[in-house]
XYZ file of C-alpha atoms in Angstrom:
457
model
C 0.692 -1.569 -29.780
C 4.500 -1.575 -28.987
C 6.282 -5.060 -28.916
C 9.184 -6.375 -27.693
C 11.535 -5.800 -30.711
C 14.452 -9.110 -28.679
C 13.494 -11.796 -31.635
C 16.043 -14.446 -29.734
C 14.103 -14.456 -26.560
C 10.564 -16.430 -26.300
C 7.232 -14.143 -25.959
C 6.964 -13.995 -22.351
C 4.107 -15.594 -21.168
C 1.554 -15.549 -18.480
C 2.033 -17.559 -15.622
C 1.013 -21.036 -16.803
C -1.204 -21.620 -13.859
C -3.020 -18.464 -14.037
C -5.672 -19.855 -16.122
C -6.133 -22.354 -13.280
C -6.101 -20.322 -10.362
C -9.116 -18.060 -12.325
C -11.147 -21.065 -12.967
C -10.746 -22.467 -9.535
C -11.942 -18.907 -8.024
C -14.957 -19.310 -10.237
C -15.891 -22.251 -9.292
C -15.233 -21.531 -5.338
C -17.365 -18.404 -6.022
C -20.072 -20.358 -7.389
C -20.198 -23.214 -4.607
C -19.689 -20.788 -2.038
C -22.408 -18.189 -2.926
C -20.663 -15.205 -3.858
C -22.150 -15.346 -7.381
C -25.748 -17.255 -6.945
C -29.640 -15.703 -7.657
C -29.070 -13.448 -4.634
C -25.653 -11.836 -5.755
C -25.743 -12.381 -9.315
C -22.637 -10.839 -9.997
C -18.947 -10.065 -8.492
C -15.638 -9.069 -9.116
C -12.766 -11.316 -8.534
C -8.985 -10.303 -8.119
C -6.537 -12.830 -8.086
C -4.313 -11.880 -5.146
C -1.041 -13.926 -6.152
C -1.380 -12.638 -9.464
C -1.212 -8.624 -8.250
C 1.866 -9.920 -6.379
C 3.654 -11.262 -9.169
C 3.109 -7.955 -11.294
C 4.603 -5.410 -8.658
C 7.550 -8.153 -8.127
C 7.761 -7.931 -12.160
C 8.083 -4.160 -12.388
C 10.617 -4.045 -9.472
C 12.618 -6.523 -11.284
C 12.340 -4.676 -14.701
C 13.567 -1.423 -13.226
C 16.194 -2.887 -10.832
C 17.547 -4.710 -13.577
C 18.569 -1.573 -15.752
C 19.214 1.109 -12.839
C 22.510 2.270 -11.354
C 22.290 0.702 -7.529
C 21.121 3.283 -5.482
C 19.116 5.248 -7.370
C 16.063 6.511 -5.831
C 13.340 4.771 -7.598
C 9.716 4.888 -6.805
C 6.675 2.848 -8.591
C 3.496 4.718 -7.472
C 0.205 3.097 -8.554
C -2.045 4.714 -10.578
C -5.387 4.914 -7.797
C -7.576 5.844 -10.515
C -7.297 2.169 -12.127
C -8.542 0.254 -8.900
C -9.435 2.660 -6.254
C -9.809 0.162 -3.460
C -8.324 0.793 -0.545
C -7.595 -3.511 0.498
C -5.946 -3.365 -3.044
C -3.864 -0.448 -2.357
C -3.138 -2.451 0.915
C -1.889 -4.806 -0.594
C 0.145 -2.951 -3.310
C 1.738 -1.135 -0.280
C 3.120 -4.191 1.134
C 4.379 -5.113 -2.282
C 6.852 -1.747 -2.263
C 3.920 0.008 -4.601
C 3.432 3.698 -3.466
C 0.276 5.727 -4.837
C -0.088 8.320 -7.707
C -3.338 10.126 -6.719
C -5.586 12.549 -8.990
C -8.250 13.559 -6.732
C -8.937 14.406 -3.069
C -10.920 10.914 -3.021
C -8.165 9.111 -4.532
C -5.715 10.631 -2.057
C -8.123 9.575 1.117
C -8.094 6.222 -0.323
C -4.195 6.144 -0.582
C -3.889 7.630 3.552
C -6.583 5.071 4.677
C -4.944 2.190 3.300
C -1.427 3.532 4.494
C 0.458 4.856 1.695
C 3.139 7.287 3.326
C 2.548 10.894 1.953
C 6.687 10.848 1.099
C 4.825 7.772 -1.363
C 2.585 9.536 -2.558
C 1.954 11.923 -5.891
C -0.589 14.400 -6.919
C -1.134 14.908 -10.379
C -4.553 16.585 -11.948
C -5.223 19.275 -14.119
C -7.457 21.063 -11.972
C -6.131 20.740 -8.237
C -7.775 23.456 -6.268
C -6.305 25.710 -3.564
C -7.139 23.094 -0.467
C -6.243 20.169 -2.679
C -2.746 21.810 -2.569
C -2.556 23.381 0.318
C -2.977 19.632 1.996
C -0.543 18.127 -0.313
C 1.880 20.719 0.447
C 1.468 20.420 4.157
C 1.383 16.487 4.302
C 4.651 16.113 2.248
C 3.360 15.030 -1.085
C 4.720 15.502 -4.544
C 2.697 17.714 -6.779
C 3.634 17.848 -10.115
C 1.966 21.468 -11.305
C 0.200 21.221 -14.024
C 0.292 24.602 -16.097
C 1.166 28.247 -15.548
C -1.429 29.158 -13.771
C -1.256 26.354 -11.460
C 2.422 27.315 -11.074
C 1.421 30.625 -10.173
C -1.029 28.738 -6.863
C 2.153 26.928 -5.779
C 4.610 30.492 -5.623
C 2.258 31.909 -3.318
C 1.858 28.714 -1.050
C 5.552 27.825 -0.760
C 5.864 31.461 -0.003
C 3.482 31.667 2.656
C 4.575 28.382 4.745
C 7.699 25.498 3.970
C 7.046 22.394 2.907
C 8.734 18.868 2.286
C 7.122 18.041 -0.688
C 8.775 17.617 -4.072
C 7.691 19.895 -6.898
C 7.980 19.588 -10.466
C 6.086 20.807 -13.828
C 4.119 18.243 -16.043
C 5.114 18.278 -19.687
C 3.560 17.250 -22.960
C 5.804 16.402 -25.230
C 3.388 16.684 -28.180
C 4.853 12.893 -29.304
C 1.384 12.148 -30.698
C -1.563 10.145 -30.101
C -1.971 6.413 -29.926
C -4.919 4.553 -31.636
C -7.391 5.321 -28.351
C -8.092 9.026 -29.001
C -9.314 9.616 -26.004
C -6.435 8.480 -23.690
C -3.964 9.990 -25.818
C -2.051 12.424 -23.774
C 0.627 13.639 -25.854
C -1.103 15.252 -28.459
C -0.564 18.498 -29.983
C -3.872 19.976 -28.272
C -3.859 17.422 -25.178
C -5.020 19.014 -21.689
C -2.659 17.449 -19.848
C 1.062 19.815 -18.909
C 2.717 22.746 -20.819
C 2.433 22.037 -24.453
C 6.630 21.136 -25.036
C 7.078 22.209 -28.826
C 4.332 25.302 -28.891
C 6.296 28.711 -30.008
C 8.115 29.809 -26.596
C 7.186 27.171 -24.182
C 10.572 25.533 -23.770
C 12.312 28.799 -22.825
C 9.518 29.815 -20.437
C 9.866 25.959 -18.574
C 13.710 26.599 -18.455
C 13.264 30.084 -16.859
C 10.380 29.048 -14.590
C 12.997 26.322 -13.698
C 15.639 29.150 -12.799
C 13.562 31.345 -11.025
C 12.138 28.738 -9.029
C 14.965 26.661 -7.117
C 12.747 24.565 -5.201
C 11.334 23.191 -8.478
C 13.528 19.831 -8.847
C 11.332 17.240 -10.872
C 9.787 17.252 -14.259
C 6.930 15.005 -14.968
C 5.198 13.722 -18.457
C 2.780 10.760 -19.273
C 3.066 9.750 -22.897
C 1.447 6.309 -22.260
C -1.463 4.832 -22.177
C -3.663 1.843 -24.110
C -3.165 1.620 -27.255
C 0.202 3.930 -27.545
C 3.209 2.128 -28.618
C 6.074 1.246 -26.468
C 8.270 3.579 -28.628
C 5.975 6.116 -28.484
C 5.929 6.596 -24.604
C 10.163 6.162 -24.851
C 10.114 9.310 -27.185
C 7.698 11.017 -24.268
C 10.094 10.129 -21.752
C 13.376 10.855 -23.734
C 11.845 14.602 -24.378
C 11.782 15.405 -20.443
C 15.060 13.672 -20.063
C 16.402 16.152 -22.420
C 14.786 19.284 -20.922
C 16.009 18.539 -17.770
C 19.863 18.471 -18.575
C 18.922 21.782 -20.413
C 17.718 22.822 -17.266
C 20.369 22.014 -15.371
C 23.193 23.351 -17.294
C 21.298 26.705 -17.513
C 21.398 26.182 -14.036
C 25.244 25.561 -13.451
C 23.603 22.845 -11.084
C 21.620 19.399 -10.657
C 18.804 21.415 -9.413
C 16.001 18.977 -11.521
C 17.179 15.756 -9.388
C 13.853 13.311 -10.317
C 12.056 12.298 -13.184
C 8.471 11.190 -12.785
C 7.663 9.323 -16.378
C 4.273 8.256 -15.650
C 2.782 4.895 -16.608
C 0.662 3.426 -19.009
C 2.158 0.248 -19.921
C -0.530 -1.359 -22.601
C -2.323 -4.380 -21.614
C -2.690 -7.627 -24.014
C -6.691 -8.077 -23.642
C -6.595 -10.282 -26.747
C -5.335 -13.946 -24.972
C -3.426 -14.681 -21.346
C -0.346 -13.738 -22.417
C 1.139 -10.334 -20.639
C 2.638 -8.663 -23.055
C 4.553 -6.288 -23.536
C 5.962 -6.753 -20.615
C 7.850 -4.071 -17.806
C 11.116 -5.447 -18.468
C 10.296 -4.940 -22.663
C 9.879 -0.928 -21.608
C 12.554 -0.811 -19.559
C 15.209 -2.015 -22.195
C 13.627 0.035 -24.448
C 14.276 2.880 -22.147
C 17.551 2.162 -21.470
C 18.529 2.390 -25.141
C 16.050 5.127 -26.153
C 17.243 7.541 -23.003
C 21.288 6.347 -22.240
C 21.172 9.166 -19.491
C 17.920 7.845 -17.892
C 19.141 4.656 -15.638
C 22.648 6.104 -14.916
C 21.904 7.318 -11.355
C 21.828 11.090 -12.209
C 17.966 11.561 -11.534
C 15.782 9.359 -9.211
C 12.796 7.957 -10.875
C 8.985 7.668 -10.613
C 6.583 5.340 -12.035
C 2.860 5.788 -12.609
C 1.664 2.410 -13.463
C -1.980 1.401 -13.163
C -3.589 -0.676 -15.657
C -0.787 -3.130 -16.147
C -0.654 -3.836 -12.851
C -3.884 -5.253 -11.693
C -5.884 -5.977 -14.967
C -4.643 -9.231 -16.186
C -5.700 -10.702 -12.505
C -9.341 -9.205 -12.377
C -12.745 -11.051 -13.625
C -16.252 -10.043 -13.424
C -18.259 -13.060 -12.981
C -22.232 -12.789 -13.938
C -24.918 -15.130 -13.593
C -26.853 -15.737 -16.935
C -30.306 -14.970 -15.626
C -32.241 -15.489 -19.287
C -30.997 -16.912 -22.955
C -33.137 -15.879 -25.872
C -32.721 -15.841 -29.335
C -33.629 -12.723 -32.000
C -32.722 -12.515 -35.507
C -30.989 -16.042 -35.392
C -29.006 -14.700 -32.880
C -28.631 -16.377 -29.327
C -28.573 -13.910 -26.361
C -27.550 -14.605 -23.236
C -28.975 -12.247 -20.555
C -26.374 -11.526 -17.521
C -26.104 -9.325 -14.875
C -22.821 -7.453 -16.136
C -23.090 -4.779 -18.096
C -22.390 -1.638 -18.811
C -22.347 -0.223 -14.712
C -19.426 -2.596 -14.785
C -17.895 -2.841 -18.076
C -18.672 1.270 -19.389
C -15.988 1.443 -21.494
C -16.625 -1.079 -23.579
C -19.977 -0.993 -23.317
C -19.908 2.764 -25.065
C -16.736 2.088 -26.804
C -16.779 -1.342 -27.790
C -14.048 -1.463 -30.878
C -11.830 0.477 -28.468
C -12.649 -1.905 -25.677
C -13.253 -5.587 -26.394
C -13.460 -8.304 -23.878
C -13.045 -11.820 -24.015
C -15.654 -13.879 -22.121
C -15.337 -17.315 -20.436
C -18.181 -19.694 -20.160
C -18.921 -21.604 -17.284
C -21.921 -24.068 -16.665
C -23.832 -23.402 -13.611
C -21.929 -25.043 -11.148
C -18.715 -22.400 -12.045
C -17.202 -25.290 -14.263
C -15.670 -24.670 -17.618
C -18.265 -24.933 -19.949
C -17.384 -27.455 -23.155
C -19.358 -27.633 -26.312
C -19.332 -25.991 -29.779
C -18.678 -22.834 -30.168
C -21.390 -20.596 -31.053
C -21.553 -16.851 -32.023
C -23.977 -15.173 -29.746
C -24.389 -11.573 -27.852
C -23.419 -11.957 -24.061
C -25.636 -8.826 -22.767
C -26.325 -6.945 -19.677
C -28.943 -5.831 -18.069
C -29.237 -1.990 -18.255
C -32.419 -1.185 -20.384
C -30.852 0.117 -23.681
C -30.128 -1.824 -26.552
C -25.972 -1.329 -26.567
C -25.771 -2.645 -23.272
C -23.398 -5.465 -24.219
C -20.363 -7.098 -22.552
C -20.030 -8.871 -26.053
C -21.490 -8.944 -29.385
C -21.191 -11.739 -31.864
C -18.454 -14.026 -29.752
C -18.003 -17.153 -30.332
C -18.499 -19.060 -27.046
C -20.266 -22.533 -25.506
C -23.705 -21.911 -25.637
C -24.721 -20.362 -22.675
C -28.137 -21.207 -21.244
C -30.028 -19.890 -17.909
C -27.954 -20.832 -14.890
C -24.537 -20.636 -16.398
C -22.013 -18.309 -15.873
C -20.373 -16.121 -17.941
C -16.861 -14.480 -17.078
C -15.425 -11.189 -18.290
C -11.828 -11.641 -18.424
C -8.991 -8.829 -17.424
C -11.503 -6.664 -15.829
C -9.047 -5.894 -12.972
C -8.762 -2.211 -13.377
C -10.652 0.254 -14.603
C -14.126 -2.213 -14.775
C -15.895 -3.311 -11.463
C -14.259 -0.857 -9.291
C -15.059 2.055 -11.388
C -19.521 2.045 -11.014
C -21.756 3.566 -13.413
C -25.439 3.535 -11.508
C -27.231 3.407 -15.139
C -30.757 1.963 -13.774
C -29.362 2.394 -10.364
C -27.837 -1.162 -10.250
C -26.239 -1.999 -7.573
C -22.405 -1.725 -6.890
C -20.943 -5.865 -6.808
C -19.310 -7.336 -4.276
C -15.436 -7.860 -4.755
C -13.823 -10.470 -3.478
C -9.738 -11.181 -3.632
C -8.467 -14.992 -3.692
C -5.659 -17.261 -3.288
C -5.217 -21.237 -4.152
C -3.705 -23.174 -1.390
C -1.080 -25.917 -2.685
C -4.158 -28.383 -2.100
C -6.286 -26.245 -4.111
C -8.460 -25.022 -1.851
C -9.661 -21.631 -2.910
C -10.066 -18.418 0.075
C -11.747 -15.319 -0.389
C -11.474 -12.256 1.223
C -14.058 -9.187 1.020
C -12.501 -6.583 -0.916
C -15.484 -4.814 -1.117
C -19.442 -5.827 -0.007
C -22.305 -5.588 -2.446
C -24.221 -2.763 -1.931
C -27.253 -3.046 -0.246
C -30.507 -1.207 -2.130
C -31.212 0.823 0.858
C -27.586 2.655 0.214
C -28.914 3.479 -3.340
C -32.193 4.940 -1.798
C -29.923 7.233 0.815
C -27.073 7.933 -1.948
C -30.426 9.111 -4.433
C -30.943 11.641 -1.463
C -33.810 9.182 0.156
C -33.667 11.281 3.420
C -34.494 14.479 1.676
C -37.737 13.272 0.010
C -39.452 16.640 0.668
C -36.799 19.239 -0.067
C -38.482 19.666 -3.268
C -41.781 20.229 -2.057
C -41.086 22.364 0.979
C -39.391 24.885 -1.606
């Protein structure tokens, strides 16, 4: 994972009253019923914390960018597509970086203006851009073919919106296989360094004035910091090619992406937006200078740190020697890590069962969900206060890509979320982010009103 390489300045740190504000939310949650026998398991998402993160990334960028340079931090929908928390990111100066025509729906209901907003995908049909191209809203096109869609739309009616070309620069895959974009055989944008495909970008380029931006995503968990600065030095480079073949400024943006790792190992948020940005600055001189506007694509780093998963611990057993404690968090909330575990480990918090800290020695034991197969596991082997039946036990930077993402394994129902603040007294408020879903929605969603289209056949 990529580091801050500054050894004279101190590890930044996580807010020192983060920890507090999480385990006063638990224990509000607890005494006010959100987590109980009835709802035996929500998401929480610490409001001020989601603040403090988009005021971070301004800060980073501002800090390293020519004063007035267009710059424009859309959130990644994909990492907690919730329309309250897009809300709120909107009122934080966050726009919206949108992937499907459900991600884009959630973007326009919460508010995000379409010159906010950016479609990216690598299979965007017809009406996906037809209505991106009519609204105003960046595309960034994702291969030749798709390139080929947008000539005959701009063609056939003018639009507003920005349009660009997503490249892979081929800079090489992190140590998460599977999110690694920048391979040599990734899906994701025109393949940089295959035989021919920089001339053809430059002449799509010149044949097609009203392309001006060029897009890549090098980033993601487990890439390193320097990794995702070669990714974004690449386009940087293509585009003043561009341009001089041009005689012009004719590519006037850069979109380089997001992914910004995430420190799931202890509290502290590292590396940090500021980190990247230096390291941009010196990797890509030309990138802060005011010559190109920028986009973001952050998602994870944003809202992770301030999400937990709270669970009721219904059962504790014991097998093999082992102690098992039986929650109601598993793998329809926690998939990744569930199926992926080494890839995805969480740490989890134990609280007794009135949402207190839990003390006590620590004791290895398997913290497991309640899907019926045998991997269903939020964690295997931890070392934790014994947790009995009626304790709680927390899943900790769950904020995106966990709770808000469902997987109806069993057909378990979807939690309630639920975002919070701490008054200066302490006093902990909640606000419905989203409601627990009710069983009858399962029965309808299962096609419950069709329950003889089969046999009428």
């Amino acid at each position: 994972m990529g580091h801050d390489t500054d050894q004279t300045q101190p590890l930044p740190r996580r807010s020192p009253d983060a920890a507090t504000r999480r385990d006063q939310a638990v224990r509000a949650a607890v005494e006010q019923g959100l987590v109980g026998p009835a709802t035996p398991v929500a998401g929480l998402l610490d409001v001020t914390g989601i603040r403090a993160s988009a005021a971070a990334l301004h800060a980073a960028f501002d800090a390293v960018t020519a004063p007035g340079t267009p710059v424009l931090h859309a959130f990644a929908v994909k990492a907690t597509p919730l329309v309250p928390v897009l809300r709120l990111l909107r009122e934080a100066g966050i726009g919206a970086e949108v992937a499907s025509p459900g991600e884009l729906a959630l973007a326009r209901a919460a508010g995000m203006p379409p010159a906010r907003t950016v479609l990216d995908s690598p299979a965007k049909t017809p009406a996906e851009l037809r209505e991106a191209l009519a609204l105003g809203i960046a595309v960034n096109a994702d291969n030749p073919e798709e390139l080929a869609r947008l000539d005959a739309l701009v063609a056939s009616a003018p639009t507003r919106s920005p349009l660009g070309v997503r490249v892979n620069p081929q800079t090489g895959a992190g140590s998460i296989g599977a999110l690694s974009t920048a391979t040599a055989t990734s899906k994701f944008g025109v393949a940089l360094r295959d035989e021919g495909a920089r001339a053809w970008l430059v002449e799509a380029y010149l044949d097609r004035p009203w392309l001006t931006r060029l897009h890549t995503h090098s980033g993601s968990q487990g890439v390193p910091l320097e990794r995702m600065a070669e990714g974004v030095r690449a386009v940087h480079e293509l585009a003043e090619e561009i341009n001089a073949a041009a005689g012009r400024r004719q590519v006037d943006t850069l979109d380089i992406g997001g992914g910004l790792p995430v420190n799931f190992g202890s509290d502290e948020e590292t590396p940090t937006y500021a980190a990247y940005a230096r390291l941009l600055a010196a990797t890509v001189p030309g990138l802060f200078g005011g010559s190109y506007g920028l986009v973001t694509e952050f998602g994870r780093s944003l809202t992770a740190k301030h999400g937990t998963t709270l669970a009721l611990v219904e059962y504790a057993k014991e097998a093999g020697g082992r102690p098992i404690a039986v929650t109601h968090a598993g793998v329809q909330v926690a998939t990744r890590t569930v199926y992926a575990p080494a890839s995805w480990p969480l740490r989890i918090a134990a609280y007794d069962a009135k949402g207190l800290p839990k003390n006590g020695p620590l004791v290895a034991q398997d913290v497991a969900g309640p899907a019926c197969f045998a991997g269903d596991l939020l964690a295997e082997n931890q070392e934790l206060p014994l947790l009995a039946a009626g304790d709680h036990a927390a899943a900790l930077d769950t904020g995106a890509y966990y709770f808000a993402q469902h997987y109806s394994y069993n057909s378990l129902a979807r939690p309630g979320i639920y975002g919070h603040v701490t008054e200066p007294d302490g006093t902990v408020r909640f606000a419905t982010v989203r409601a627990p879903q009710p069983v009858e929605e399962i029965v309808a969603e299962a096609g419950g009103a069709l329950r003889d289209g089969l046999t009428e056949l």
